[in-house]
């Protein structure tokens, strides 16, 4: 999804020097201590769980009835909820998949109520003919690394086969992945509640916009000003055939009416593919939540390396030390430096960023990274 460019480290230190960042007291100290607590490598845990599931599914294909059932499901649906489908599968497959689901949710910092995230799909449409004609499928775990050159697939005897990640094979391959939309929706709820818990204001991503006390953001007759996205596109970038659609979200940052930094997550479930112009008419910034008529936006992608509890801790640690100095200052660099270093290895979650979006902006704004653009316009939300 993203062009491979190295991140500039140390930006937060420079920003802190410019802003004369001050301690926000015990809340920031608590968040900093939590953020430095060792945590498992999320990406490695998720990848291992998907690989475990792929092996188990491959071996289960020795059962002809189950094999036929899974084939029908894969041909009729873009994503098969394979854990639920395995209820009547032979052997211990259901138990194995349920265990893998639990490991994935835990590694990503998601609540138990998230439910099953494992999904199975056919690797490419061109494989449908071979699968229908009876060619035995292999099973591979999806990759979150855009730069990977090979994939490992398993046959029903448990043998591994190395595949080219750029050119889809003629043989049908089932790809085991996670439901990115469900993971992102649950993750943004965790992120928002975590930021609030650490003392950083954050609106729930699915909350209805509320009129806040910010001067100038609302009208006397009721209602408030927003910035909405009328069009958006991300740059085209070659990806492995086994990688599914992107799951994009944006962190809108700025200073709240109380002068404290805040972060509002915005889910962008429609933004699946590079090189496609989407016209969502989606509200990006609710200006009644902010003190100034400027805000920043950091666009991210959900993938295996994202642990939302860790992300909340890290962002709170960085932003709780930055205080309002009476003039707007960008917070993008602080957010980027808060992201754990291992998230930038192989497949960074960072997509692009927009500095100093203004309430009056009406037109196309290009991302600072050159990886996307969006057209925004002022939009007044009338109170009922």
mmCIF file of C-alpha atoms in Angstrom:
data_model
loop_
_atom_site.group_PDB
_atom_site.id
_atom_site.type_symbol
_atom_site.label_atom_id
_atom_site.label_comp_id
_atom_site.label_asym_id
_atom_site.label_seq_id
_atom_site.Cartn_x
_atom_site.Cartn_y
_atom_site.Cartn_z
ATOM 1 C CA UNK A 1 0.000 0.000 0.000
ATOM 2 C CA UNK A 2 2.727 2.474 0.866
ATOM 3 C CA UNK A 3 5.964 3.419 -0.928
ATOM 4 C CA UNK A 4 8.929 2.290 1.061
ATOM 5 C CA UNK A 5 10.555 5.358 2.579
ATOM 6 C CA UNK A 6 12.572 5.432 5.799
ATOM 7 C CA UNK A 7 11.064 7.303 8.698
ATOM 8 C CA UNK A 8 13.035 10.212 10.128
ATOM 9 C CA UNK A 9 13.696 9.460 13.756
ATOM 10 C CA UNK A 10 14.095 12.040 16.489
ATOM 11 C CA UNK A 11 11.349 14.302 15.208
ATOM 12 C CA UNK A 12 9.617 14.327 18.565
ATOM 13 C CA UNK A 13 12.735 15.551 20.322
ATOM 14 C CA UNK A 14 13.037 18.463 17.914
ATOM 15 C CA UNK A 15 9.354 19.234 18.220
ATOM 16 C CA UNK A 16 9.499 19.127 21.992
ATOM 17 C CA UNK A 17 12.354 21.601 21.976
ATOM 18 C CA UNK A 18 10.380 23.962 19.774
ATOM 19 C CA UNK A 19 7.208 23.674 21.823
ATOM 20 C CA UNK A 20 8.833 23.823 25.243
ATOM 21 C CA UNK A 21 6.865 20.691 26.051
ATOM 22 C CA UNK A 22 6.012 20.349 29.725
ATOM 23 C CA UNK A 23 5.056 17.381 31.859
ATOM 24 C CA UNK A 24 1.346 16.742 32.133
ATOM 25 C CA UNK A 25 1.724 15.271 35.630
ATOM 26 C CA UNK A 26 0.946 11.878 37.030
ATOM 27 C CA UNK A 27 -1.282 10.780 34.133
ATOM 28 C CA UNK A 28 1.519 11.190 31.628
ATOM 29 C CA UNK A 29 3.954 9.424 33.946
ATOM 30 C CA UNK A 30 1.560 6.506 34.273
ATOM 31 C CA UNK A 31 1.101 6.290 30.518
ATOM 32 C CA UNK A 32 4.863 6.436 29.953
ATOM 33 C CA UNK A 33 5.452 3.619 32.416
ATOM 34 C CA UNK A 34 2.777 1.496 30.760
ATOM 35 C CA UNK A 35 4.185 2.160 27.299
ATOM 36 C CA UNK A 36 7.629 0.933 28.273
ATOM 37 C CA UNK A 37 6.303 -2.379 29.612
ATOM 38 C CA UNK A 38 7.636 -5.204 27.414
ATOM 39 C CA UNK A 39 4.966 -6.605 25.089
ATOM 40 C CA UNK A 40 4.898 -9.527 22.704
ATOM 41 C CA UNK A 41 5.772 -8.924 19.089
ATOM 42 C CA UNK A 42 2.293 -8.468 17.678
ATOM 43 C CA UNK A 43 3.161 -9.012 14.033
ATOM 44 C CA UNK A 44 5.070 -12.230 14.749
ATOM 45 C CA UNK A 45 2.273 -13.577 16.949
ATOM 46 C CA UNK A 46 -0.444 -12.829 14.380
ATOM 47 C CA UNK A 47 1.657 -14.283 11.561
ATOM 48 C CA UNK A 48 2.357 -17.462 13.546
ATOM 49 C CA UNK A 49 -1.334 -17.888 14.389
ATOM 50 C CA UNK A 50 -2.340 -17.479 10.730
ATOM 51 C CA UNK A 51 0.338 -19.972 9.680
ATOM 52 C CA UNK A 52 -0.907 -22.443 12.308
ATOM 53 C CA UNK A 53 -4.418 -22.059 10.940
ATOM 54 C CA UNK A 54 -3.224 -22.507 7.347
ATOM 55 C CA UNK A 55 -1.422 -25.752 8.222
ATOM 56 C CA UNK A 56 -4.465 -27.105 10.040
ATOM 57 C CA UNK A 57 -6.848 -26.226 7.205
ATOM 58 C CA UNK A 58 -4.527 -27.802 4.621
ATOM 59 C CA UNK A 59 -4.389 -31.084 6.536
ATOM 60 C CA UNK A 60 -8.170 -31.047 7.017
ATOM 61 C CA UNK A 61 -8.658 -31.190 3.244
ATOM 62 C CA UNK A 62 -8.090 -34.957 3.324
ATOM 63 C CA UNK A 63 -11.768 -35.137 4.328
ATOM 64 C CA UNK A 64 -13.648 -35.081 1.017
ATOM 65 C CA UNK A 65 -16.961 -33.819 2.439
ATOM 66 C CA UNK A 66 -15.295 -30.946 4.257
ATOM 67 C CA UNK A 67 -13.130 -30.196 1.217
ATOM 68 C CA UNK A 68 -16.232 -29.883 -0.973
ATOM 69 C CA UNK A 69 -17.987 -27.705 1.592
ATOM 70 C CA UNK A 70 -15.030 -25.336 1.867
ATOM 71 C CA UNK A 71 -14.717 -25.176 -1.937
ATOM 72 C CA UNK A 72 -18.366 -24.172 -2.321
ATOM 73 C CA UNK A 73 -17.938 -21.465 0.309
ATOM 74 C CA UNK A 74 -14.737 -20.088 -1.256
ATOM 75 C CA UNK A 75 -16.309 -19.921 -4.717
ATOM 76 C CA UNK A 76 -19.437 -18.167 -3.499
ATOM 77 C CA UNK A 77 -17.937 -15.624 -1.098
ATOM 78 C CA UNK A 78 -15.011 -13.222 -1.090
ATOM 79 C CA UNK A 79 -14.347 -14.050 2.572
ATOM 80 C CA UNK A 80 -15.287 -17.245 4.374
ATOM 81 C CA UNK A 81 -15.655 -17.174 8.193
ATOM 82 C CA UNK A 82 -13.681 -20.364 8.387
ATOM 83 C CA UNK A 83 -13.788 -20.877 12.172
ATOM 84 C CA UNK A 84 -17.589 -20.899 12.156
ATOM 85 C CA UNK A 85 -17.665 -23.044 9.021
ATOM 86 C CA UNK A 86 -15.405 -25.603 10.709
ATOM 87 C CA UNK A 87 -18.087 -26.531 13.265
ATOM 88 C CA UNK A 88 -18.785 -29.739 11.362
ATOM 89 C CA UNK A 89 -15.255 -30.352 10.074
ATOM 90 C CA UNK A 90 -13.510 -33.624 10.828
ATOM 91 C CA UNK A 91 -10.804 -33.772 13.465
ATOM 92 C CA UNK A 92 -9.627 -31.006 15.819
ATOM 93 C CA UNK A 93 -9.818 -28.218 13.235
ATOM 94 C CA UNK A 94 -12.450 -26.149 15.099
ATOM 95 C CA UNK A 95 -10.364 -26.174 18.294
ATOM 96 C CA UNK A 96 -7.193 -25.212 16.426
ATOM 97 C CA UNK A 97 -8.868 -22.330 14.617
ATOM 98 C CA UNK A 98 -10.547 -21.059 17.797
ATOM 99 C CA UNK A 99 -7.164 -21.058 19.546
ATOM 100 C CA UNK A 100 -5.581 -19.151 16.659
ATOM 101 C CA UNK A 101 -8.435 -16.619 16.759
ATOM 102 C CA UNK A 102 -7.851 -16.063 20.476
ATOM 103 C CA UNK A 103 -4.110 -15.539 19.967
ATOM 104 C CA UNK A 104 -4.730 -12.978 17.221
ATOM 105 C CA UNK A 105 -7.265 -10.952 19.229
ATOM 106 C CA UNK A 106 -5.028 -10.951 22.310
ATOM 107 C CA UNK A 107 -1.947 -9.937 20.315
ATOM 108 C CA UNK A 108 -3.830 -7.009 18.779
ATOM 109 C CA UNK A 109 -5.119 -5.815 22.150
ATOM 110 C CA UNK A 110 -8.748 -6.500 21.238
ATOM 111 C CA UNK A 111 -11.580 -7.417 23.580
ATOM 112 C CA UNK A 112 -12.894 -10.963 23.752
ATOM 113 C CA UNK A 113 -16.252 -9.759 22.402
ATOM 114 C CA UNK A 114 -14.579 -9.075 19.033
ATOM 115 C CA UNK A 115 -15.372 -12.641 17.998
ATOM 116 C CA UNK A 116 -13.675 -14.706 15.310
ATOM 117 C CA UNK A 117 -11.363 -12.766 12.984
ATOM 118 C CA UNK A 118 -9.983 -15.578 10.820
ATOM 119 C CA UNK A 119 -11.141 -15.492 7.222
ATOM 120 C CA UNK A 120 -10.346 -17.665 4.182
ATOM 121 C CA UNK A 121 -10.479 -16.564 0.553
ATOM 122 C CA UNK A 122 -9.305 -17.737 -2.838
ATOM 123 C CA UNK A 123 -5.992 -16.084 -3.638
ATOM 124 C CA UNK A 124 -7.000 -14.770 -7.094
ATOM 125 C CA UNK A 125 -10.029 -14.901 -9.390
ATOM 126 C CA UNK A 126 -7.907 -16.625 -12.041
ATOM 127 C CA UNK A 127 -7.753 -19.687 -9.752
ATOM 128 C CA UNK A 128 -11.498 -20.323 -9.868
ATOM 129 C CA UNK A 129 -11.389 -22.497 -12.972
ATOM 130 C CA UNK A 130 -8.711 -24.830 -11.632
ATOM 131 C CA UNK A 131 -10.471 -25.147 -8.279
ATOM 132 C CA UNK A 132 -13.800 -25.931 -9.947
ATOM 133 C CA UNK A 133 -12.213 -28.562 -12.175
ATOM 134 C CA UNK A 134 -10.865 -30.459 -9.180
ATOM 135 C CA UNK A 135 -7.241 -29.302 -8.789
ATOM 136 C CA UNK A 136 -6.267 -29.830 -5.152
ATOM 137 C CA UNK A 137 -5.859 -26.445 -3.451
ATOM 138 C CA UNK A 138 -2.975 -25.471 -1.204
ATOM 139 C CA UNK A 139 -3.356 -23.178 1.809
ATOM 140 C CA UNK A 140 -1.158 -20.188 2.676
ATOM 141 C CA UNK A 141 -1.202 -17.515 5.370
ATOM 142 C CA UNK A 142 -1.623 -13.944 4.154
ATOM 143 C CA UNK A 143 1.265 -11.537 4.424
ATOM 144 C CA UNK A 144 1.182 -7.970 5.754
ATOM 145 C CA UNK A 145 4.600 -7.243 4.249
ATOM 146 C CA UNK A 146 4.347 -5.442 0.905
ATOM 147 C CA UNK A 147 7.978 -6.252 0.122
ATOM 148 C CA UNK A 148 7.828 -10.006 0.573
ATOM 149 C CA UNK A 149 8.948 -12.007 -2.465
ATOM 150 C CA UNK A 150 7.866 -15.511 -1.458
ATOM 151 C CA UNK A 151 5.008 -17.212 0.363
ATOM 152 C CA UNK A 152 4.752 -20.646 1.927
ATOM 153 C CA UNK A 153 1.723 -22.772 1.092
ATOM 154 C CA UNK A 154 0.796 -26.194 2.496
ATOM 155 C CA UNK A 155 -0.776 -29.197 0.803
ATOM 156 C CA UNK A 156 -3.072 -31.700 2.500
ATOM 157 C CA UNK A 157 -0.150 -33.972 3.349
ATOM 158 C CA UNK A 158 1.355 -31.101 5.350
ATOM 159 C CA UNK A 159 4.212 -30.464 2.923
ATOM 160 C CA UNK A 160 5.311 -26.867 2.369
ATOM 161 C CA UNK A 161 5.721 -25.200 -1.043
ATOM 162 C CA UNK A 162 7.377 -21.871 -1.798
ATOM 163 C CA UNK A 163 5.386 -19.561 -4.058
ATOM 164 C CA UNK A 164 6.225 -16.323 -5.830
ATOM 165 C CA UNK A 165 4.437 -13.517 -3.970
ATOM 166 C CA UNK A 166 4.214 -11.296 -7.060
ATOM 167 C CA UNK A 167 2.884 -13.761 -9.632
ATOM 168 C CA UNK A 168 -0.155 -15.786 -8.619
ATOM 169 C CA UNK A 169 0.256 -19.507 -9.343
ATOM 170 C CA UNK A 170 -2.063 -21.441 -11.633
ATOM 171 C CA UNK A 171 -2.832 -23.874 -8.808
ATOM 172 C CA UNK A 172 -5.657 -22.669 -6.538
ATOM 173 C CA UNK A 173 -4.480 -21.400 -3.174
ATOM 174 C CA UNK A 174 -6.681 -20.618 -0.187
ATOM 175 C CA UNK A 175 -5.359 -17.628 1.739
ATOM 176 C CA UNK A 176 -5.906 -17.425 5.496
ATOM 177 C CA UNK A 177 -6.238 -13.828 6.641
ATOM 178 C CA UNK A 178 -8.030 -11.798 9.283
ATOM 179 C CA UNK A 179 -11.202 -9.762 8.884
ATOM 180 C CA UNK A 180 -9.549 -6.356 8.663
ATOM 181 C CA UNK A 181 -12.806 -4.422 8.844
ATOM 182 C CA UNK A 182 -13.888 -6.129 12.053
ATOM 183 C CA UNK A 183 -10.402 -5.868 13.562
ATOM 184 C CA UNK A 184 -10.206 -2.162 12.737
ATOM 185 C CA UNK A 185 -13.676 -1.337 14.070
ATOM 186 C CA UNK A 186 -12.941 -3.118 17.333
ATOM 187 C CA UNK A 187 -9.426 -1.672 17.467
ATOM 188 C CA UNK A 188 -10.529 1.937 17.082
ATOM 189 C CA UNK A 189 -12.954 1.471 19.983
ATOM 190 C CA UNK A 190 -10.075 0.132 22.082
ATOM 191 C CA UNK A 191 -7.850 2.992 20.937
ATOM 192 C CA UNK A 192 -10.400 5.682 21.758
ATOM 193 C CA UNK A 193 -11.241 4.284 25.186
ATOM 194 C CA UNK A 194 -7.545 3.812 25.934
ATOM 195 C CA UNK A 195 -6.708 7.405 25.041
ATOM 196 C CA UNK A 196 -9.516 8.627 27.291
ATOM 197 C CA UNK A 197 -8.317 6.385 30.101
ATOM 198 C CA UNK A 198 -4.845 7.903 29.916
ATOM 199 C CA UNK A 199 -6.286 11.416 30.011
ATOM 200 C CA UNK A 200 -6.160 12.264 26.307
ATOM 201 C CA UNK A 201 -9.510 13.390 24.884
ATOM 202 C CA UNK A 202 -10.803 11.187 22.082
ATOM 203 C CA UNK A 203 -14.234 10.712 20.522
ATOM 204 C CA UNK A 204 -15.403 7.204 19.705
ATOM 205 C CA UNK A 205 -14.999 6.584 15.943
ATOM 206 C CA UNK A 206 -18.685 5.714 15.507
ATOM 207 C CA UNK A 207 -20.017 8.488 17.750
ATOM 208 C CA UNK A 208 -22.363 11.060 16.283
ATOM 209 C CA UNK A 209 -20.701 14.491 16.084
ATOM 210 C CA UNK A 210 -21.571 16.577 19.123
ATOM 211 C CA UNK A 211 -21.536 20.339 19.390
ATOM 212 C CA UNK A 212 -18.750 21.339 21.745
ATOM 213 C CA UNK A 213 -17.853 24.651 23.381
ATOM 214 C CA UNK A 214 -15.210 25.729 20.854
ATOM 215 C CA UNK A 215 -15.671 29.402 19.956
ATOM 216 C CA UNK A 216 -16.548 30.011 16.321
ATOM 217 C CA UNK A 217 -17.135 26.337 15.503
ATOM 218 C CA UNK A 218 -20.889 26.550 16.069
ATOM 219 C CA UNK A 219 -23.570 28.955 15.043
ATOM 220 C CA UNK A 220 -26.041 30.721 17.315
ATOM 221 C CA UNK A 221 -28.924 28.896 15.661
ATOM 222 C CA UNK A 222 -27.437 25.483 16.425
ATOM 223 C CA UNK A 223 -25.161 23.256 14.434
ATOM 224 C CA UNK A 224 -21.426 23.229 13.856
ATOM 225 C CA UNK A 225 -18.763 23.434 11.191
ATOM 226 C CA UNK A 226 -16.882 20.413 9.918
ATOM 227 C CA UNK A 227 -14.452 19.537 7.152
ATOM 228 C CA UNK A 228 -15.647 16.687 4.987
ATOM 229 C CA UNK A 229 -13.812 14.603 2.400
ATOM 230 C CA UNK A 230 -15.410 14.759 -1.036
ATOM 231 C CA UNK A 231 -12.690 12.741 -2.814
ATOM 232 C CA UNK A 232 -9.593 10.778 -1.762
ATOM 233 C CA UNK A 233 -7.002 8.580 -3.481
ATOM 234 C CA UNK A 234 -3.864 6.726 -2.423
ATOM 235 C CA UNK A 235 -0.915 6.148 -4.761
ATOM 236 C CA UNK A 236 -0.671 2.914 -6.695
ATOM 237 C CA UNK A 237 1.887 0.475 -5.321
ATOM 238 C CA UNK A 238 2.476 -3.157 -6.356
ATOM 239 C CA UNK A 239 1.506 -5.623 -3.632
ATOM 240 C CA UNK A 240 1.633 -9.408 -3.190
ATOM 241 C CA UNK A 241 -1.349 -11.271 -4.674
ATOM 242 C CA UNK A 242 -2.014 -12.886 -1.295
ATOM 243 C CA UNK A 243 -2.525 -9.576 0.474
ATOM 244 C CA UNK A 244 -6.110 -8.451 0.853
ATOM 245 C CA UNK A 245 -7.703 -5.018 0.713
ATOM 246 C CA UNK A 246 -6.331 -2.204 2.818
ATOM 247 C CA UNK A 247 -8.136 -1.164 6.004
ATOM 248 C CA UNK A 248 -7.475 2.547 6.423
ATOM 249 C CA UNK A 249 -8.131 4.875 9.337
ATOM 250 C CA UNK A 250 -7.062 8.425 10.150
ATOM 251 C CA UNK A 251 -6.039 9.963 13.473
ATOM 252 C CA UNK A 252 -7.192 13.604 13.592
ATOM 253 C CA UNK A 253 -5.138 15.538 16.130
ATOM 254 C CA UNK A 254 -5.190 19.033 17.548
ATOM 255 C CA UNK A 255 -5.879 20.967 20.743
ATOM 256 C CA UNK A 256 -9.261 20.679 22.414
ATOM 257 C CA UNK A 257 -11.193 23.617 23.855
ATOM 258 C CA UNK A 258 -9.374 23.058 27.173
ATOM 259 C CA UNK A 259 -5.992 23.498 25.478
ATOM 260 C CA UNK A 260 -5.047 19.821 25.865
ATOM 261 C CA UNK A 261 -4.065 17.661 22.900
ATOM 262 C CA UNK A 262 -6.733 15.312 21.596
ATOM 263 C CA UNK A 263 -6.915 12.518 19.035
ATOM 264 C CA UNK A 264 -10.088 11.491 17.186
ATOM 265 C CA UNK A 265 -9.939 8.214 15.189
ATOM 266 C CA UNK A 266 -11.841 8.191 11.888
ATOM 267 C CA UNK A 267 -12.579 4.853 10.221
ATOM 268 C CA UNK A 268 -12.392 4.872 6.397
ATOM 269 C CA UNK A 269 -13.815 1.426 5.507
ATOM 270 C CA UNK A 270 -14.350 2.280 1.845
ATOM 271 C CA UNK A 271 -10.678 3.026 1.098
ATOM 272 C CA UNK A 272 -9.721 -0.466 -0.085
ATOM 273 C CA UNK A 273 -7.476 -0.073 -3.109
ATOM 274 C CA UNK A 274 -4.638 2.087 -4.381
ATOM 275 C CA UNK A 275 -5.134 4.047 -7.573
ATOM 276 C CA UNK A 276 -8.885 4.401 -7.041
ATOM 277 C CA UNK A 277 -10.657 7.706 -6.413
ATOM 278 C CA UNK A 278 -13.278 7.392 -3.685
ATOM 279 C CA UNK A 279 -15.960 10.027 -3.086
ATOM 280 C CA UNK A 280 -17.233 9.358 0.423
ATOM 281 C CA UNK A 281 -18.544 12.780 1.574
ATOM 282 C CA UNK A 282 -17.241 11.732 4.985
ATOM 283 C CA UNK A 283 -16.777 14.129 7.886
ATOM 284 C CA UNK A 284 -13.103 14.198 8.826
ATOM 285 C CA UNK A 285 -12.924 17.014 11.405
ATOM 286 C CA UNK A 286 -15.627 18.231 13.773
ATOM 287 C CA UNK A 287 -14.324 21.710 14.525
ATOM 288 C CA UNK A 288 -16.441 22.092 17.650
ATOM 289 C CA UNK A 289 -14.015 19.630 19.287
ATOM 290 C CA UNK A 290 -11.022 21.925 18.737
ATOM 291 C CA UNK A 291 -9.758 25.219 20.128
ATOM 292 C CA UNK A 292 -8.064 26.404 16.930
ATOM 293 C CA UNK A 293 -9.272 26.301 13.344
ATOM 294 C CA UNK A 294 -6.338 24.037 12.462
ATOM 295 C CA UNK A 295 -5.848 20.295 12.925
ATOM 296 C CA UNK A 296 -3.598 17.526 11.623
ATOM 297 C CA UNK A 297 -4.415 14.139 10.118
ATOM 298 C CA UNK A 298 -2.267 10.982 10.214
ATOM 299 C CA UNK A 299 -3.522 8.195 7.939
ATOM 300 C CA UNK A 300 -2.694 4.639 9.003
ATOM 301 C CA UNK A 301 -3.385 1.091 7.834
ATOM 302 C CA UNK A 302 -4.609 -1.768 9.967
ATOM 303 C CA UNK A 303 -2.506 -4.891 9.614
ATOM 304 C CA UNK A 304 -1.024 -7.682 11.702
ATOM 305 C CA UNK A 305 1.421 -5.457 13.542
ATOM 306 C CA UNK A 306 -1.208 -3.163 15.066
ATOM 307 C CA UNK A 307 -1.817 -3.548 18.807
ATOM 308 C CA UNK A 308 -4.385 -0.892 19.678
ATOM 309 C CA UNK A 309 -3.764 -0.923 23.419
ATOM 310 C CA UNK A 310 -0.062 -0.304 22.802
ATOM 311 C CA UNK A 311 -0.879 2.413 20.282
ATOM 312 C CA UNK A 312 -3.084 4.231 22.816
ATOM 313 C CA UNK A 313 -0.315 4.068 25.434
ATOM 314 C CA UNK A 314 2.328 5.285 23.015
ATOM 315 C CA UNK A 315 0.317 8.227 21.667
ATOM 316 C CA UNK A 316 -0.780 9.298 25.139
ATOM 317 C CA UNK A 317 2.817 9.169 26.343
ATOM 318 C CA UNK A 318 3.892 11.538 23.581
ATOM 319 C CA UNK A 319 0.980 13.979 23.502
ATOM 320 C CA UNK A 320 0.313 14.381 27.221
ATOM 321 C CA UNK A 321 3.646 16.173 27.536
ATOM 322 C CA UNK A 322 2.740 18.809 24.925
ATOM 323 C CA UNK A 323 0.850 21.830 26.200
ATOM 324 C CA UNK A 324 -0.962 24.627 24.461
ATOM 325 C CA UNK A 325 1.327 27.649 24.138
ATOM 326 C CA UNK A 326 -1.377 29.991 22.862
ATOM 327 C CA UNK A 327 -0.768 29.257 19.184
ATOM 328 C CA UNK A 328 -1.423 26.174 17.089
ATOM 329 C CA UNK A 329 1.486 23.774 16.553
ATOM 330 C CA UNK A 330 1.362 20.583 14.417
ATOM 331 C CA UNK A 331 1.223 17.274 16.285
ATOM 332 C CA UNK A 332 1.949 14.945 13.338
ATOM 333 C CA UNK A 333 5.603 14.400 14.219
ATOM 334 C CA UNK A 334 4.734 13.601 17.820
ATOM 335 C CA UNK A 335 2.231 10.954 16.717
ATOM 336 C CA UNK A 336 4.684 9.395 14.249
ATOM 337 C CA UNK A 337 7.472 9.236 16.801
ATOM 338 C CA UNK A 338 5.088 7.620 19.271
ATOM 339 C CA UNK A 339 4.601 4.614 16.987
ATOM 340 C CA UNK A 340 6.742 1.676 18.215
ATOM 341 C CA UNK A 341 9.903 1.075 16.193
ATOM 342 C CA UNK A 342 9.001 -2.490 15.227
ATOM 343 C CA UNK A 343 5.887 -1.221 13.444
ATOM 344 C CA UNK A 344 8.210 0.357 10.882
ATOM 345 C CA UNK A 345 9.994 -2.912 10.113
ATOM 346 C CA UNK A 346 9.098 -4.500 6.749
ATOM 347 C CA UNK A 347 5.538 -3.171 6.630
ATOM 348 C CA UNK A 348 4.949 0.187 8.295
ATOM 349 C CA UNK A 349 1.408 1.104 9.233
ATOM 350 C CA UNK A 350 1.938 4.766 8.315
ATOM 351 C CA UNK A 351 0.274 5.811 5.032
ATOM 352 C CA UNK A 352 0.471 9.621 4.872
ATOM 353 C CA UNK A 353 -0.117 12.796 6.876
ATOM 354 C CA UNK A 354 -1.662 16.216 6.404
ATOM 355 C CA UNK A 355 -0.330 19.142 8.431
ATOM 356 C CA UNK A 356 -2.457 22.132 9.437
ATOM 357 C CA UNK A 357 -5.768 21.341 7.836
ATOM 358 C CA UNK A 358 -7.784 24.551 8.158
ATOM 359 C CA UNK A 359 -11.487 24.932 8.762
ATOM 360 C CA UNK A 360 -11.629 27.124 5.650
ATOM 361 C CA UNK A 361 -9.836 24.616 3.372
ATOM 362 C CA UNK A 362 -11.825 24.053 0.196
ATOM 363 C CA UNK A 363 -9.949 22.050 -2.402
ATOM 364 C CA UNK A 364 -7.342 19.336 -2.849
ATOM 365 C CA UNK A 365 -4.634 18.778 -0.234
ATOM 366 C CA UNK A 366 -1.717 16.451 -0.956
ATOM 367 C CA UNK A 367 -0.197 14.350 1.804
ATOM 368 C CA UNK A 368 3.219 15.313 3.156
ATOM 369 C CA UNK A 369 4.569 11.904 2.178
ATOM 370 C CA UNK A 370 3.309 12.156 -1.387
ATOM 371 C CA UNK A 371 1.337 8.951 -1.046
ATOM 372 C CA UNK A 372 -2.153 10.365 -1.335
ATOM 373 C CA UNK A 373 -4.445 13.327 -1.745
ATOM 374 C CA UNK A 374 -7.862 14.304 -0.562
ATOM 375 C CA UNK A 375 -10.295 17.042 -1.478
ATOM 376 C CA UNK A 376 -11.976 18.670 1.495
ATOM 377 C CA UNK A 377 -14.632 21.311 1.891
ATOM 378 C CA UNK A 378 -16.227 23.206 4.799
ATOM 379 C CA UNK A 379 -19.540 21.612 5.681
ATOM 380 C CA UNK A 380 -22.048 22.941 8.190
ATOM 381 C CA UNK A 381 -23.991 20.329 10.163
ATOM 382 C CA UNK A 382 -27.361 21.798 11.075
ATOM 383 C CA UNK A 383 -28.757 20.901 14.467
ATOM 384 C CA UNK A 384 -32.168 19.154 14.327
#
